[in-house]
Tab-separated table of C-alpha atoms in Angstrom:
chain	number	residue	atom	x	y	z
A	18	MET	CA	6.488	-176.096	61.940
A	19	GLU	CA	2.724	-176.260	61.968
A	20	SER	CA	1.337	-179.757	61.737
A	21	ALA	CA	-1.273	-180.595	59.105
A	22	ASN	CA	-3.162	-183.856	58.836
A	23	HIS	CA	-5.336	-185.500	56.215
A	24	THR	CA	-7.868	-182.644	56.106
A	25	GLY	CA	-6.137	-181.276	52.989
A	26	ILE	CA	-4.600	-178.010	54.280
A	27	ALA	CA	-0.996	-179.103	53.727
A	28	GLU	CA	1.222	-178.067	50.859
A	29	PHE	CA	4.167	-180.174	49.785
A	30	VAL	CA	7.426	-178.931	48.316
A	31	LEU	CA	8.771	-180.897	45.347
A	32	LEU	CA	12.551	-180.513	45.393
A	33	GLY	CA	12.836	-181.399	41.703
A	34	LEU	CA	15.857	-182.684	39.815
A	35	SER	CA	18.248	-179.934	40.912
A	36	ASP	CA	18.438	-176.766	43.025
A	37	ASP	CA	20.875	-175.123	40.612
A	38	PRO	CA	19.032	-172.138	39.026
A	39	GLN	CA	21.304	-172.246	35.973
A	40	LEU	CA	20.083	-175.757	35.134
A	41	GLN	CA	16.369	-174.894	35.279
A	42	PRO	CA	16.113	-173.480	31.711
A	43	LEU	CA	17.939	-176.566	30.435
A	44	PHE	CA	15.556	-178.902	32.271
A	45	PHE	CA	12.552	-176.905	31.062
A	46	GLY	CA	13.602	-177.075	27.413
A	47	LEU	CA	14.638	-180.732	27.594
A	48	PHE	CA	11.475	-181.988	29.292
A	49	LEU	CA	9.207	-179.785	27.185
A	50	CYS	CA	10.728	-181.273	24.006
A	51	MET	CA	10.425	-184.839	25.325
A	52	TYR	CA	6.832	-184.228	26.417
A	53	LEU	CA	5.847	-182.818	23.022
A	54	VAL	CA	7.534	-185.726	21.212
A	55	THR	CA	5.688	-188.164	23.507
A	56	LEU	CA	2.352	-186.468	22.812
A	57	LEU	CA	2.931	-186.358	19.064
A	58	GLY	CA	4.197	-189.941	18.769
A	59	ASN	CA	1.448	-191.537	20.815
A	60	LEU	CA	-1.295	-189.414	19.247
A	61	LEU	CA	-0.084	-190.434	15.779
A	62	ILE	CA	-0.333	-194.108	16.731
A	63	ILE	CA	-3.848	-193.602	18.136
A	64	LEU	CA	-4.957	-191.738	15.000
A	65	ALA	CA	-3.311	-194.262	12.653
A	66	VAL	CA	-4.940	-197.257	14.343
A	67	SER	CA	-8.333	-195.532	14.592
A	68	SER	CA	-8.422	-194.330	10.992
A	69	ASP	CA	-6.913	-197.325	9.154
A	70	SER	CA	-9.187	-200.344	8.685
A	71	HIS	CA	-6.147	-202.596	8.123
A	72	LEU	CA	-5.215	-202.084	11.781
A	73	HIS	CA	-8.612	-202.899	13.282
A	74	SER	CA	-7.358	-206.047	15.009
A	75	PRO	CA	-6.843	-207.029	18.671
A	76	MET	CA	-3.073	-206.410	18.524
A	77	TYR	CA	-3.483	-202.809	17.392
A	78	PHE	CA	-6.461	-202.270	19.704
A	79	PHE	CA	-4.159	-203.020	22.647
A	80	LEU	CA	-1.386	-200.901	21.117
A	81	CYS	CA	-3.801	-197.971	20.748
A	82	ASN	CA	-4.789	-198.288	24.413
A	83	LEU	CA	-1.122	-198.565	25.423
A	84	SER	CA	-0.341	-195.312	23.596
A	85	PHE	CA	-3.256	-193.568	25.322
A	86	VAL	CA	-2.183	-194.836	28.756
A	87	GLU	CA	1.440	-193.779	28.245
A	88	LEU	CA	0.339	-190.361	27.055
A	89	CYS	CA	-1.691	-190.034	30.282
A	90	LEU	CA	1.182	-191.388	32.414
A	91	THR	CA	3.513	-188.672	31.147
A	92	SER	CA	0.810	-186.004	31.430
A	93	ALA	CA	0.321	-186.860	35.105
A	94	THR	CA	3.819	-185.618	35.995
A	95	ILE	CA	5.557	-183.457	33.393
A	96	PRO	CA	3.083	-180.525	32.988
A	97	LYS	CA	3.189	-179.761	36.732
A	98	MET	CA	6.987	-179.970	36.679
A	99	LEU	CA	7.167	-177.558	33.721
A	100	VAL	CA	4.767	-175.110	35.389
A	101	ASN	CA	6.835	-175.114	38.590
A	102	ILE	CA	10.087	-174.519	36.692
A	103	GLN	CA	8.561	-171.689	34.652
A	104	ALA	CA	6.993	-170.049	37.717
A	105	GLN	CA	10.126	-170.697	39.816
A	106	ARG	CA	8.020	-172.503	42.400
A	107	LYS	CA	8.196	-175.969	43.937
A	108	ASP	CA	4.897	-176.299	45.771
A	109	ILE	CA	2.031	-178.692	45.123
A	110	SER	CA	-1.211	-178.790	47.103
A	111	TYR	CA	-2.161	-181.725	49.315
A	112	ARG	CA	-5.071	-182.690	47.056
A	113	GLY	CA	-2.974	-182.141	43.962
A	114	CYS	CA	-0.312	-184.468	45.326
A	115	LEU	CA	-2.795	-187.232	46.153
A	116	THR	CA	-4.430	-186.815	42.744
A	117	GLN	CA	-1.039	-187.214	41.072
A	118	VAL	CA	-0.300	-190.367	43.089
A	119	HIS	CA	-3.740	-191.780	42.213
A	120	PHE	CA	-3.420	-191.326	38.458
A	121	LEU	CA	0.230	-192.399	38.380
A	122	MET	CA	-0.650	-195.735	39.964
A	123	ILE	CA	-3.625	-196.240	37.635
A	124	PHE	CA	-1.693	-195.563	34.444
A	125	ALA	CA	1.478	-197.436	35.506
A	126	GLY	CA	-0.678	-200.443	36.428
A	127	MET	CA	-2.610	-200.205	33.163
A	128	ASP	CA	0.718	-200.162	31.309
A	129	ASN	CA	1.621	-203.348	33.133
A	130	PHE	CA	-1.657	-205.111	32.261
A	131	LEU	CA	-1.672	-203.996	28.627
A	132	LEU	CA	1.830	-205.331	28.012
A	133	THR	CA	0.649	-208.678	29.433
A	134	LEU	CA	-2.471	-208.662	27.241
A	135	MET	CA	-0.339	-207.920	24.189
A	136	ALA	CA	1.898	-210.902	25.015
A	137	TYR	CA	-1.194	-213.106	25.314
A	138	ASP	CA	-2.472	-211.755	21.999
A	139	HIS	CA	0.844	-212.681	20.316
A	140	PHE	CA	0.657	-216.143	21.914
A	141	VAL	CA	-2.826	-216.820	20.529
A	142	ALA	CA	-1.971	-215.372	17.092
A	143	ILE	CA	1.143	-217.555	16.668
A	144	CYS	CA	0.259	-220.715	18.594
A	145	GLN	CA	-3.463	-220.930	17.784
A	146	PRO	CA	-3.896	-218.996	14.502
A	147	LEU	CA	-7.026	-220.862	13.373
A	148	ASN	CA	-8.904	-219.910	16.561
A	149	TYR	CA	-7.429	-216.420	16.864
A	150	MET	CA	-10.507	-214.373	15.919
A	151	VAL	CA	-12.758	-216.639	17.995
A	152	ILE	CA	-10.615	-216.343	21.123
A	153	MET	CA	-9.581	-212.693	20.733
A	154	ASN	CA	-13.026	-211.385	19.835
A	155	PRO	CA	-13.758	-207.645	20.201
A	156	GLN	CA	-15.989	-208.135	23.231
A	157	LEU	CA	-13.256	-210.001	25.119
A	158	CYS	CA	-10.610	-207.389	24.229
A	159	VAL	CA	-12.781	-204.518	25.492
A	160	LEU	CA	-13.688	-206.490	28.617
A	161	LEU	CA	-10.023	-207.213	29.422
A	162	VAL	CA	-9.054	-203.540	29.086
A	163	LEU	CA	-12.001	-202.391	31.216
A	164	LEU	CA	-11.231	-205.040	33.840
A	165	SER	CA	-7.606	-203.883	33.991
A	166	CYS	CA	-8.751	-200.291	34.431
A	167	LEU	CA	-11.203	-201.204	37.209
A	168	ILE	CA	-8.614	-203.275	39.090
A	169	MET	CA	-6.091	-200.440	39.035
A	170	PHE	CA	-8.720	-197.845	39.973
A	171	TRP	CA	-9.701	-199.734	43.137
A	172	VAL	CA	-6.109	-200.639	44.044
A	173	SER	CA	-5.077	-197.002	43.646
A	174	LEU	CA	-8.111	-195.776	45.589
A	175	LEU	CA	-7.260	-198.117	48.475
A	176	HIS	CA	-3.730	-196.686	48.585
A	177	ILE	CA	-5.102	-193.131	48.598
A	178	LEU	CA	-7.621	-193.841	51.380
A	179	LEU	CA	-4.838	-195.284	53.556
A	180	LEU	CA	-2.558	-192.364	52.677
A	181	LYS	CA	-5.228	-189.866	53.771
A	182	ARG	CA	-5.032	-191.338	57.268
A	183	GLN	CA	-1.385	-190.271	57.558
A	184	THR	CA	-0.213	-187.060	59.213
A	185	PHE	CA	1.960	-184.688	57.218
A	186	SER	CA	3.582	-181.361	58.056
A	187	THR	CA	2.824	-178.126	56.234
A	188	GLY	CA	5.587	-177.419	53.765
A	189	MET	CA	6.903	-181.004	53.898
A	190	THR	CA	9.602	-181.599	51.296
A	191	VAL	CA	9.388	-184.460	48.782
A	192	PRO	CA	12.815	-185.304	47.255
A	193	HIS	CA	11.371	-185.895	43.797
A	194	PHE	CA	9.961	-184.024	40.801
A	195	PHE	CA	6.503	-185.567	41.332
A	196	CYS	CA	4.533	-187.086	44.202
A	197	GLU	CA	5.536	-190.720	44.499
A	198	LEU	CA	3.819	-192.979	47.026
A	199	SER	CA	6.998	-194.456	48.514
A	200	GLN	CA	8.511	-190.986	49.021
A	201	LEU	CA	5.369	-189.748	50.797
A	202	LEU	CA	5.375	-192.778	53.110
A	203	LYS	CA	9.004	-192.056	54.046
A	204	ALA	CA	8.142	-188.456	54.933
A	205	THR	CA	5.034	-188.983	57.058
A	206	SER	CA	5.239	-188.921	60.846
A	207	SER	CA	2.545	-191.602	61.287
A	208	ASN	CA	2.775	-195.391	61.445
A	209	THR	CA	2.976	-196.622	57.842
A	210	LEU	CA	3.100	-200.389	58.456
A	211	ILE	CA	-0.257	-201.104	56.790
A	212	ASN	CA	0.585	-198.830	53.855
A	213	ILE	CA	3.961	-200.509	53.313
A	214	ILE	CA	2.498	-204.017	53.576
A	215	LEU	CA	-0.157	-203.129	51.000
A	216	LEU	CA	2.440	-201.488	48.745
A	217	TYR	CA	4.708	-204.556	48.753
A	218	LEU	CA	1.764	-206.940	48.379
A	219	VAL	CA	0.313	-205.090	45.388
A	220	THR	CA	3.751	-204.625	43.803
A	221	THR	CA	4.462	-208.338	44.166
A	222	LEU	CA	1.084	-209.488	42.813
A	223	LEU	CA	0.997	-206.996	39.939
A	224	GLY	CA	4.613	-207.787	39.114
A	225	VAL	CA	4.848	-211.567	39.469
A	226	PHE	CA	1.628	-212.597	37.702
A	227	PRO	CA	1.995	-210.369	34.598
A	228	VAL	CA	5.697	-211.203	34.207
A	229	THR	CA	4.908	-214.917	34.594
A	230	GLY	CA	2.198	-214.576	31.942
A	231	ILE	CA	4.579	-212.807	29.559
A	232	LEU	CA	7.355	-215.376	30.087
A	233	TYR	CA	4.942	-218.284	29.570
A	234	SER	CA	3.496	-216.694	26.411
A	235	TYR	CA	6.927	-216.181	24.893
A	236	SER	CA	8.142	-219.647	25.840
A	237	GLN	CA	5.213	-221.065	23.887
A	238	ILE	CA	5.806	-218.631	21.027
A	239	VAL	CA	9.482	-219.615	20.724
A	240	SER	CA	8.535	-223.286	20.806
A	241	SER	CA	5.958	-222.734	18.070
A	242	LEU	CA	8.359	-220.711	15.904
A	243	MET	CA	10.964	-223.452	16.113
A	244	ARG	CA	8.463	-225.835	14.522
A	245	MET	CA	7.422	-223.316	11.852
A	246	SER	CA	8.747	-224.060	8.342
A	247	SER	CA	7.910	-220.736	6.653
A	248	SER	CA	10.799	-218.261	6.875
A	249	VAL	CA	8.447	-215.386	5.968
A	250	GLY	CA	6.124	-216.280	8.848
A	251	LYS	CA	9.064	-216.516	11.232
A	252	SER	CA	10.399	-213.142	10.135
A	253	LYS	CA	7.023	-211.425	10.598
A	254	ALA	CA	6.501	-213.041	14.002
A	255	PHE	CA	9.991	-212.072	15.196
A	256	SER	CA	9.453	-208.493	14.004
A	257	THR	CA	6.124	-208.160	15.857
A	258	CYS	CA	7.350	-209.858	19.024
A	259	GLY	CA	10.661	-207.983	18.935
A	260	SER	CA	8.920	-204.611	19.234
A	261	HIS	CA	6.866	-205.833	22.166
A	262	LEU	CA	9.887	-207.355	23.911
A	263	CYS	CA	11.793	-204.062	23.587
A	264	VAL	CA	8.927	-202.195	25.276
A	265	VAL	CA	8.561	-204.886	27.960
A	266	SER	CA	12.293	-204.707	28.719
A	267	LEU	CA	12.171	-200.912	29.003
A	268	PHE	CA	9.086	-200.890	31.227
A	269	TYR	CA	10.023	-203.656	33.652
A	270	GLY	CA	13.721	-202.750	33.642
A	271	THR	CA	13.070	-199.160	34.700
A	272	GLY	CA	10.267	-200.195	37.079
A	273	LEU	CA	12.590	-202.655	38.801
A	274	GLY	CA	15.252	-199.950	38.940
A	275	VAL	CA	12.861	-197.594	40.749
A	276	HIS	CA	12.010	-200.172	43.422
A	277	LEU	CA	15.611	-201.281	43.924
A	278	SER	CA	16.947	-197.725	44.156
A	279	SER	CA	14.150	-196.780	46.551
A	280	ALA	CA	14.719	-199.800	48.796
A	281	ARG	CA	18.526	-199.906	48.873
A	282	THR	CA	19.568	-196.271	49.106
A	283	HIS	CA	18.492	-193.131	50.932
A	284	SER	CA	19.742	-190.955	48.075
A	285	SER	CA	16.892	-189.645	45.939
A	286	GLN	CA	19.037	-188.752	42.911
A	287	GLY	CA	19.275	-192.298	41.536
A	288	ASN	CA	15.571	-192.860	42.155
A	289	MET	CA	14.672	-189.704	40.220
A	290	ILE	CA	16.866	-190.633	37.261
A	291	VAL	CA	15.216	-194.043	36.936
A	292	SER	CA	11.780	-192.431	37.412
A	293	VAL	CA	12.519	-190.124	34.477
A	294	MET	CA	13.134	-193.259	32.400
A	295	TYR	CA	9.762	-194.880	33.069
A	296	THR	CA	7.610	-191.729	33.206
A	297	VAL	CA	9.158	-189.826	30.287
A	298	VAL	CA	11.736	-191.722	28.219
A	299	THR	CA	9.874	-195.042	27.860
A	300	PRO	CA	6.557	-193.466	26.726
A	301	MET	CA	8.542	-191.289	24.303
A	302	LEU	CA	10.441	-194.229	22.768
A	303	ASN	CA	7.535	-196.670	22.458
A	304	PRO	CA	5.942	-195.058	19.358
A	305	PHE	CA	9.312	-195.155	17.583
A	306	ILE	CA	9.864	-198.808	18.544
A	307	TYR	CA	6.457	-199.900	17.241
A	308	SER	CA	6.456	-197.748	14.115
A	309	LEU	CA	10.030	-198.408	12.973
A	310	ARG	CA	9.853	-202.187	13.435
A	311	ASN	CA	6.323	-202.716	12.072
A	312	LYS	CA	5.601	-202.473	8.343
A	313	ASP	CA	1.820	-202.263	8.837
A	314	MET	CA	2.213	-199.383	11.292
A	315	LYS	CA	4.667	-197.560	9.029
A	316	GLY	CA	2.221	-197.930	6.144
A	317	ALA	CA	-0.704	-196.662	8.229
A	318	LEU	CA	1.316	-193.668	9.471
A	319	GLY	CA	2.339	-192.901	5.876
A	320	ARG	CA	-1.285	-192.971	4.704
A	321	LEU	CA	-2.351	-190.814	7.668
A	322	LEU	CA	0.319	-188.193	6.946
A	323	SER	CA	-0.520	-188.273	3.220
A	324	ARG	CA	-4.192	-187.579	3.963
A	325	ALA	CA	-3.214	-184.791	6.354
A	326	ALA	CA	-0.888	-183.232	3.756
A	327	SER	CA	-3.537	-183.399	1.014
A	328	CYS	CA	-6.143	-181.598	3.098
A	329	PRO	CA	-6.523	-177.894	2.094
């Protein structure tokens, strides 16, 4: 087999979810439907928040950005998978693979940061309501989102630059339906010690600090709610925080599943199933979680659909 290095001449083969040709139409239809539902749901949230003045607050600003990021996260993997199934091909170019890894890390990291920022927003809104608009001013919200994006861009770029130093073989197989960094590091013939150290370091830092921030925020929120006398205020706070906690549980639960399955087993099947959860299922479910459990969002979506229906 001809060897190809980081000059970009290699092509990778994505093995996909199954080699069974009879299952390919089923996978195509299933993932196409989930992708379209994800696009529609997240676009509706973005349009509802953008068009409704009642939702022009920090909480919905972060939710709008979360919907955009999850739409991009799904779009980084599923379209290529659908094209390969339809064309009955499994190849992806070297540059295409690195580009997919780059954007996957950016959007997954942004998801992580945005969920933390939303927890902090809930903490300020419930524990310091009188100073809420002063603390969570528009300039700070935009700055926090941009800072999150810049951090993930440079972290992802560092991973890609180190990955380009690795040697791969032409036609190398990747036991996944998209290019995942850990799978590429397992397949390379070069020394990956620095790459693995960086991967574990970044995963630890970007996992421990956000999760600690979320846990601290909710410990303070629970403490504040216990002292709250208004049952209406408690109910509204629990409804808002409940939606966020559902999304947090889905995101970190599936993310932890990916890392555990990748570290503890050589079988790729379990890893792919969990990856489907965090790249497809979680972004698809999030709009339903936020819209069904939030009266303001349901009202905004109703007004948006009413305006759309009344247009000639």
